Coordinates of C-alpha atoms in Angstrom, one line a residue:
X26 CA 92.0 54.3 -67.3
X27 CA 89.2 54.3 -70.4
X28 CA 90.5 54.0 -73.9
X29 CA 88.2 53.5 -76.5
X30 CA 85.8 52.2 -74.7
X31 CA 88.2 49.4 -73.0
X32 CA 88.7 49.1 -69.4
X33 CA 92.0 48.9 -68.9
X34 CA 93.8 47.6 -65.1
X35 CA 96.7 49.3 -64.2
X36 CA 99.4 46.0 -63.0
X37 CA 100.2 46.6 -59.0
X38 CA 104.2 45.5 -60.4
X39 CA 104.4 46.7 -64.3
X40 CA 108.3 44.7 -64.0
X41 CA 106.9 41.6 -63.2
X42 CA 106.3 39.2 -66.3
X43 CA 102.2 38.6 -66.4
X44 CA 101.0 34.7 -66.5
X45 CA 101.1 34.8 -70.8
X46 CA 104.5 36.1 -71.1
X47 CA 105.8 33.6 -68.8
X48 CA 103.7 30.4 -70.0
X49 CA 105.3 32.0 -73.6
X50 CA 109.1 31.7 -71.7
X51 CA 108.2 28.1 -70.8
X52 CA 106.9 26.8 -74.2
X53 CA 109.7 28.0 -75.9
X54 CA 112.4 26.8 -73.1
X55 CA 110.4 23.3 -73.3
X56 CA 111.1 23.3 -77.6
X57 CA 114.9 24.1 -76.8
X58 CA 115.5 21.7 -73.9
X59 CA 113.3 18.9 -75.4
X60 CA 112.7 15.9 -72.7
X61 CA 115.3 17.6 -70.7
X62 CA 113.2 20.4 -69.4
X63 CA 111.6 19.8 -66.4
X64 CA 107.9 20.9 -67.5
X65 CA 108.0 18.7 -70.7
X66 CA 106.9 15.6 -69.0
X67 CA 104.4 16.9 -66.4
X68 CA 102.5 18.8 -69.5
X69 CA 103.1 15.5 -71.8
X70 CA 101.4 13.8 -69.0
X71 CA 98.8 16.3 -68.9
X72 CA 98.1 16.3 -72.4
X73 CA 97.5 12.5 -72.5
X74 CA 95.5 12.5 -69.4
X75 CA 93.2 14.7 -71.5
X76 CA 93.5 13.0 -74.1
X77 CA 91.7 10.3 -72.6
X78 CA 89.2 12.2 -70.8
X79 CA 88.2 14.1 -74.3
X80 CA 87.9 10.1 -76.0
X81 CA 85.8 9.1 -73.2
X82 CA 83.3 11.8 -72.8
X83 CA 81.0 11.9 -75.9
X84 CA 81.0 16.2 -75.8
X85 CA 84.4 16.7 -75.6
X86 CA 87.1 15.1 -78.8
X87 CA 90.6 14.0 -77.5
X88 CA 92.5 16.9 -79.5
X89 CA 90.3 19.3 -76.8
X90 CA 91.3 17.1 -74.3
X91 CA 94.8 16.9 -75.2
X92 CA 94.7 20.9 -75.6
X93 CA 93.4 21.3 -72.7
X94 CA 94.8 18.6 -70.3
X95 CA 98.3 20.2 -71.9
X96 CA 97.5 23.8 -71.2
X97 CA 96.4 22.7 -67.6
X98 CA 99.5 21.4 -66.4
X99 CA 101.5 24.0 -68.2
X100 CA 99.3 26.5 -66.2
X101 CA 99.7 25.1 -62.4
X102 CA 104.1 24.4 -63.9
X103 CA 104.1 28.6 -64.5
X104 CA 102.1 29.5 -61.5
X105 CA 104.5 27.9 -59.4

């Protein structure tokens, strides 16, 4: 299907959540539930594991590393 010049895919199961709406789900679960949540220590750990990866390297700043070491373990937590 073409609209306006945008390729769009056509989901096999249109009742399934996709990855965004589900990472969404999580995050907001993780606010509620605070340390009690199940995901909020793995992505914490994530998050600081990047942290120190972004103040080591001399490209990368630890707030990208922390973004991104976060956003990794949140990722392989929803995939699950």
């Amino acid at each position: 299907m073409i609209e306006a010049g945008v390729i769009a895919m056509a989901r096999q199961h249109p009742e399934e959540p996709t990855l965004v709406e589900l990472s969404i789900e999580e995050v907001k679960a993780m606010g509620k539930q605070g340390m009690g949540h199940p995901s909020t220590r793995p992505v914490l750990t994530g998050g600081a594991v990047g942290a120190v990866i972004g103040a080591v390297l001399p490209v990368v700043s630890w707030p990208v590393g922390l973004l991104a070491g976060a956003a990794v373990a949140l990722h392989t937590r929803v995939k699950r």
